[in-house]
Coordinates of N, CA and C and ligand atoms in Angstrom, one line a residue:
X261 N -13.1 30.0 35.8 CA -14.5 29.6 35.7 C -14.5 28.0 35.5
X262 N -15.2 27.4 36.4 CA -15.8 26.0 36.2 C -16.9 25.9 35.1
X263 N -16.8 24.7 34.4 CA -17.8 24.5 33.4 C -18.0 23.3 33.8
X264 N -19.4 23.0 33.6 CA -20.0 21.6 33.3 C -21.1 21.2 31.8
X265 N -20.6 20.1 31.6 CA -21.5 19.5 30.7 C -22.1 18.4 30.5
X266 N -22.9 17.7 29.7 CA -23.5 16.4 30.2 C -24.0 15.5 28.9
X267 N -24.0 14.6 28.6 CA -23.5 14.2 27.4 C -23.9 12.4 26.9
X268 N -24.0 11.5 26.2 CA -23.6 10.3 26.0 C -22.7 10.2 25.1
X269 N -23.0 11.1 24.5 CA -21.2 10.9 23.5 C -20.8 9.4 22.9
X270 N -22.3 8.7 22.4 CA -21.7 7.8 21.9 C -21.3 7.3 20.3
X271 N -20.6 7.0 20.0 CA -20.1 6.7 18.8 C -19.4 8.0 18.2
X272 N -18.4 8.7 19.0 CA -17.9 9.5 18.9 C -17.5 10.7 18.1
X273 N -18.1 11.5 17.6 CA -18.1 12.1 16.3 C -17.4 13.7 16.3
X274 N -17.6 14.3 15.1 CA -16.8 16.0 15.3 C -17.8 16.9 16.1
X275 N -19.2 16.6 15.8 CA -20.2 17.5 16.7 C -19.8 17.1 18.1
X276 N -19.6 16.6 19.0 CA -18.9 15.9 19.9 C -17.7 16.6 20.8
X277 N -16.7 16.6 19.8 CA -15.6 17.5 19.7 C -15.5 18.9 19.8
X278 N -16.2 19.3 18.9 CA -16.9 20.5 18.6 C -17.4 21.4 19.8
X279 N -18.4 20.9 20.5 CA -19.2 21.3 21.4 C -18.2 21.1 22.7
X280 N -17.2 20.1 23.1 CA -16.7 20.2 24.1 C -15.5 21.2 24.3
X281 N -14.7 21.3 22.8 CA -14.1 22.8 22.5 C -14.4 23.9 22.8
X282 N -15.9 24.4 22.2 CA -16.1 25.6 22.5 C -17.1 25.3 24.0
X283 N -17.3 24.7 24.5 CA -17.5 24.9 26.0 C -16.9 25.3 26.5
X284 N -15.1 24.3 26.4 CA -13.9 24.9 27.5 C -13.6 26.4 27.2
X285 N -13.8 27.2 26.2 CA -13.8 28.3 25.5 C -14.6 29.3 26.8
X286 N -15.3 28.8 27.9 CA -15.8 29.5 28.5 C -15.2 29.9 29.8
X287 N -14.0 29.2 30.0 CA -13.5 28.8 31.4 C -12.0 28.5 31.3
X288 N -11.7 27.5 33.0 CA -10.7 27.4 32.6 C -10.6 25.2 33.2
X289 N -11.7 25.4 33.4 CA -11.8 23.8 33.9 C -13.1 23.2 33.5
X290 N -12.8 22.0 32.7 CA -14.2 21.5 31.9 C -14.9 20.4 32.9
X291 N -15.9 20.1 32.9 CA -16.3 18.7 33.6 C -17.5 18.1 33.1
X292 N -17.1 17.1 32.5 CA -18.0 15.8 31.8 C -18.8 14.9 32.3
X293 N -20.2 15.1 32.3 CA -21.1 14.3 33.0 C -21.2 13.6 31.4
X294 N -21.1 12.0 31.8 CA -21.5 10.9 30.5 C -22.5 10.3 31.1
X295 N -23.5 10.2 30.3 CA -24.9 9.3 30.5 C -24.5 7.6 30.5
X296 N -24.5 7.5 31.8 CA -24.7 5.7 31.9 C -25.7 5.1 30.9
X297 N -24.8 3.8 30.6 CA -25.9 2.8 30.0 C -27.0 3.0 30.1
X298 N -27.8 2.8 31.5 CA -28.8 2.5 32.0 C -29.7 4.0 32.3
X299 N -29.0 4.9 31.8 CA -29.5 6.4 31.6 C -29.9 6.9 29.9
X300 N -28.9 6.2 29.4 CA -29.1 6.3 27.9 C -30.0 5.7 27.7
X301 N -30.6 4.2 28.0 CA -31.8 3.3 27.7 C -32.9 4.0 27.8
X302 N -33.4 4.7 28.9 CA -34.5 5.5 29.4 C -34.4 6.5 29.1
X303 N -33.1 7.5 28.2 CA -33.5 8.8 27.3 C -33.8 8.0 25.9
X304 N -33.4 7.2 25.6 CA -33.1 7.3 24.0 C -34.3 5.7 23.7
X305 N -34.3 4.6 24.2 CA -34.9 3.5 24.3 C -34.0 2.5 23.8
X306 N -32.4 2.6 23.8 CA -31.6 1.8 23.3 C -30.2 2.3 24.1
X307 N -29.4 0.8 24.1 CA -28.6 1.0 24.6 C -27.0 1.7 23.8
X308 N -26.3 2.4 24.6 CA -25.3 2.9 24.0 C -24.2 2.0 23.0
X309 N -24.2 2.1 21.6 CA -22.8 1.3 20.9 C -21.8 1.2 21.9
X310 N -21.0 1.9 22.6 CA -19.4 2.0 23.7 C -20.2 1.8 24.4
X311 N -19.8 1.2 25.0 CA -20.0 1.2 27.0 C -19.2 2.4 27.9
X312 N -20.4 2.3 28.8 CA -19.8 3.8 29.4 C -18.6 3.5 29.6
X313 N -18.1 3.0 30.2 CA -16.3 2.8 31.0 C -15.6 3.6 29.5
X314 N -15.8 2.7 28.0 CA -15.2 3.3 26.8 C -15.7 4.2 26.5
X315 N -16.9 5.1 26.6 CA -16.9 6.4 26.2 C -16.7 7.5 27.7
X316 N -16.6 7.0 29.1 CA -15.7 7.9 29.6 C -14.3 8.2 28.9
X317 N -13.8 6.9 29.2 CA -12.5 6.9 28.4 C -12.0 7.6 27.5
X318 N -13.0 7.8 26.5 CA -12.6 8.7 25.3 C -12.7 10.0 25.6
X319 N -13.6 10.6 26.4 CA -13.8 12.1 27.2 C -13.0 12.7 27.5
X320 N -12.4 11.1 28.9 CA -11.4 11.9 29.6 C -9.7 12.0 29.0
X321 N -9.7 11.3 27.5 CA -8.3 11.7 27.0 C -8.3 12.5 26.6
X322 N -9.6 13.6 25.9 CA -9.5 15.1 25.3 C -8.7 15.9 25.5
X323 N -8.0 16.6 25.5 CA -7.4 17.6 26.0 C -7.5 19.1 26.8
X324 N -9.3 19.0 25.9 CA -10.0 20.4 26.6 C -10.4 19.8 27.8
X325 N -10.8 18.1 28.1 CA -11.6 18.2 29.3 C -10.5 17.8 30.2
X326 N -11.1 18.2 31.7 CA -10.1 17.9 32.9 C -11.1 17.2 34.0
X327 N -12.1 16.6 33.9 CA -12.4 15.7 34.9 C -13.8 15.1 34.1
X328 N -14.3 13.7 34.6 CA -15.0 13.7 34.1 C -16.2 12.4 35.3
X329 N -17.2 12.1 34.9 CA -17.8 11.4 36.2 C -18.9 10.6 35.5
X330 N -19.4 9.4 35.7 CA -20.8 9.0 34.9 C -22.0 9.7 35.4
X331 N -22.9 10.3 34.5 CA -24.1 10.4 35.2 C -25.2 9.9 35.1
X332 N -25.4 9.3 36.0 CA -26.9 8.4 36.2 C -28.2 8.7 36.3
X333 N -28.8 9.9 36.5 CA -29.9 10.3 36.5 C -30.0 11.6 36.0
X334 N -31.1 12.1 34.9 CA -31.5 13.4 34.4 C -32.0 14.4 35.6
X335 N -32.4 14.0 36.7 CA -32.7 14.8 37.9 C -31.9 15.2 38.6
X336 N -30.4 14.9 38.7 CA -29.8 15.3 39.8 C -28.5 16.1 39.1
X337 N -28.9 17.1 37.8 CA -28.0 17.5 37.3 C -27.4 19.1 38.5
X338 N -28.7 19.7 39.2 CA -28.8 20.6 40.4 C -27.7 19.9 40.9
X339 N -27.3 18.5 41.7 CA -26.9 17.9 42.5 C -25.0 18.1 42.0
X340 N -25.3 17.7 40.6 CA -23.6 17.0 39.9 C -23.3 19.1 39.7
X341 N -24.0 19.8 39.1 CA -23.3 21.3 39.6 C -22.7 21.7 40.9
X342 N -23.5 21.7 41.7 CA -22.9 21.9 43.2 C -22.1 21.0 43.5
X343 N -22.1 19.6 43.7 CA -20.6 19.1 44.0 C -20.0 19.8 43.3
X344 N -19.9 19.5 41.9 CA -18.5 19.7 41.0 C -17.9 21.4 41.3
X345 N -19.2 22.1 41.8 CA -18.7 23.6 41.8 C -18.9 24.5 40.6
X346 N -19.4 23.9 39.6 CA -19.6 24.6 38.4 C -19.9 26.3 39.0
X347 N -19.1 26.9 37.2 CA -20.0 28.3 37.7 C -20.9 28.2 36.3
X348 N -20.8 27.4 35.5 CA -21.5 27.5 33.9 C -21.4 26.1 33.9
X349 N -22.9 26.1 33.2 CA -23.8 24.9 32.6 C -23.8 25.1 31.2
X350 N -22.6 24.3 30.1 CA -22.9 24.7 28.9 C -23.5 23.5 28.2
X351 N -24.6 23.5 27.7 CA -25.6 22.9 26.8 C -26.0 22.6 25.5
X352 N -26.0 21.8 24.5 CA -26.3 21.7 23.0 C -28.0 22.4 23.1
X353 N -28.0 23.3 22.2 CA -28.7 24.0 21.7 C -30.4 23.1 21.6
X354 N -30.0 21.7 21.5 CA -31.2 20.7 21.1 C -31.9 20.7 22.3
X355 N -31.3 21.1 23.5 CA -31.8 20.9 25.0 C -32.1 22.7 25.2
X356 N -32.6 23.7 24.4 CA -32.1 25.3 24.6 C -34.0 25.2 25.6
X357 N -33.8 26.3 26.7 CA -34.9 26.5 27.4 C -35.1 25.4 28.9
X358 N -34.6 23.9 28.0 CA -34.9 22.9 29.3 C -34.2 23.0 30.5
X359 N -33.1 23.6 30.9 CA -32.2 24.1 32.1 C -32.7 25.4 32.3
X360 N -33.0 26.0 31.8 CA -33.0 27.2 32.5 C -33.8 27.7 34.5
X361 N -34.6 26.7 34.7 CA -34.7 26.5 36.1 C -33.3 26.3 36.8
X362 N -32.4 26.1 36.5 CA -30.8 26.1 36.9 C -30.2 27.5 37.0
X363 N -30.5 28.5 36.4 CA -29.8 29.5 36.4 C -29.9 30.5 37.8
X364 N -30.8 29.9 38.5 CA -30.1 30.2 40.4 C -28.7 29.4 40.8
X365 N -28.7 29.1 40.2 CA -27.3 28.1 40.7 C -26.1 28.5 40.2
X366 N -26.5 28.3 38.7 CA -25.1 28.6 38.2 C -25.6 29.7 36.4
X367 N -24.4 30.0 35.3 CA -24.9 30.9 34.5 C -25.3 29.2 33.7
X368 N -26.2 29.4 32.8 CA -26.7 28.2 31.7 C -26.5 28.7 30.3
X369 N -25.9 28.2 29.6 CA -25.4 28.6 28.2 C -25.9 27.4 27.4
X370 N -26.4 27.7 26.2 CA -26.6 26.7 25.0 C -26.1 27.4 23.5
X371 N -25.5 26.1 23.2 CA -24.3 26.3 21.9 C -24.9 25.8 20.9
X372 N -24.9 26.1 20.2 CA -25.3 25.6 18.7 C -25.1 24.2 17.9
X373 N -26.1 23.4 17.8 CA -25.3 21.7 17.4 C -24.3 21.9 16.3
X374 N -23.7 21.3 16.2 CA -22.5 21.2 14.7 C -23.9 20.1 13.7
X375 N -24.5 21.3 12.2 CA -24.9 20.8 11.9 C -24.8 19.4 11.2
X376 N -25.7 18.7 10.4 CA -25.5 17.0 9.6 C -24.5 16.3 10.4
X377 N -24.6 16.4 11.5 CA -24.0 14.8 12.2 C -24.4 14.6 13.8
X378 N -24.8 13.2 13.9 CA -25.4 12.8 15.0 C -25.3 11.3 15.1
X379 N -25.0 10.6 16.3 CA -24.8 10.0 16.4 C -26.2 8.9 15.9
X380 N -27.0 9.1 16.1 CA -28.5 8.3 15.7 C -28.4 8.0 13.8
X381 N -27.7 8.8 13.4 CA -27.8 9.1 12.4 C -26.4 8.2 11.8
X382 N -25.5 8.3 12.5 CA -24.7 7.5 12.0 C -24.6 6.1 12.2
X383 N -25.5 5.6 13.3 CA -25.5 4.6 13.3 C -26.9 4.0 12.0
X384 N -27.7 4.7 11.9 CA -28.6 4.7 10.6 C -28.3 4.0 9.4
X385 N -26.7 5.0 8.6 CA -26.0 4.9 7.8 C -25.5 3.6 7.8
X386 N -24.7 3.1 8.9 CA -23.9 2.0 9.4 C -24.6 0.9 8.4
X387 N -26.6 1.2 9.7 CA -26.9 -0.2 9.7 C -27.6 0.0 8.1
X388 N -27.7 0.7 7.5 CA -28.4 1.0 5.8 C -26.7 0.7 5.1
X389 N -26.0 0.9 5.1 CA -24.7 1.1 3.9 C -25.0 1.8 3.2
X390 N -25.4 2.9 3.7 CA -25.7 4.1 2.5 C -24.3 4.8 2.4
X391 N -23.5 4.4 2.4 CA -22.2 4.9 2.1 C -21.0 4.3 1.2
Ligands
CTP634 N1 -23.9 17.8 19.8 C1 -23.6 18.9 19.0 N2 -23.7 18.8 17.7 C2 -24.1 17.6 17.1 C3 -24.4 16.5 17.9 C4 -24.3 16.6 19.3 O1 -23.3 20.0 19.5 N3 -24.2 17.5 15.8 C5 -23.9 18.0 21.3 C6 -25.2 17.8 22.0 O2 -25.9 19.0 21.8 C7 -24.8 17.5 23.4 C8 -23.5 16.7 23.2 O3 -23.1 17.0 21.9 O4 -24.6 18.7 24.1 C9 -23.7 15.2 23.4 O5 -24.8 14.9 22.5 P1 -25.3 13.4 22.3 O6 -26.8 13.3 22.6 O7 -24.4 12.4 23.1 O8 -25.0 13.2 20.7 P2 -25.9 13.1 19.5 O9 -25.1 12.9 18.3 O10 -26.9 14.2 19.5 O11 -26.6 11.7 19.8 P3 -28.0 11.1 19.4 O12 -28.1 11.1 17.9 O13 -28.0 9.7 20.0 O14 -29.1 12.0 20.0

């Protein structure tokens, strides 16, 4: 089974890890869609701490994943399953319902976030020194 996922993954954390583990858990080939810069800006309204090139980078050394690709637009996630071939769309739980128009395509799974950590959050911390 092919799996796909989709992600910005920035400032790289165990919920992160976590979720890309028990994804490959479904299959036997992972595939990492990373939110470009300029994808991140218009989900989130800020730009990513890593730069995409550095947080593909850190994706594709994982060991669970085996391919990975930037993705540039929230619309053409239909598009990045069929190339890639996916047979499973696995999903963080925070996104649960919003794919489900996908499931003519391929099966859609959502995983449970790894509670108290997030990247928004840790950069919070950073810029407070609450630590
Ligand atoms: N994720 C997770 N558990 C967490 C944080 C993230 O399972 N505690 C999952 C998300 O559900 C998503 C993937 O990791 O499937 C990438 O999430 P991303 O938005 O990049 O990470 P966040 O830490 O949620 O980032 P932010 O705080 O900027 O929203």
């Amino acid at each position: 089974m092919r799996i796909i996922t989709f992600g910005t993954f920035d400032v790289f954390h165990a919920g992160h890890v976590n979720i890309l583990e028990r994804a490959k858990l479904h299959g036997s080939h992972l595939i990492v869609g990373v939110s470009s810069d300029e994808l991140n800006m218009s989900k989130k309204q800020r730009y990513p701490i890593y730069s995409q090139e550095d947080r593909l980078h850190i994706i594709r050394s994982l060991r669970c994943v085996d391919e990975v690709f930037i993705e540039e637009s929230l619309e053409l996630k239909a598009e990045y399953i069929k190339y890639y071939n996916a047979d499973i769309l696995v999903m963080g739980d925070d996104w649960a319902g919003k794919f489900d128009h996908l499931s003519n395509i391929c099966q859609v799974i959502y995983l449970p976030r790894t509670p108290s950590v997030s990247t928004t959050e840790i950069i919070e911390i950073v810029k407070t020194k609450r630590y």
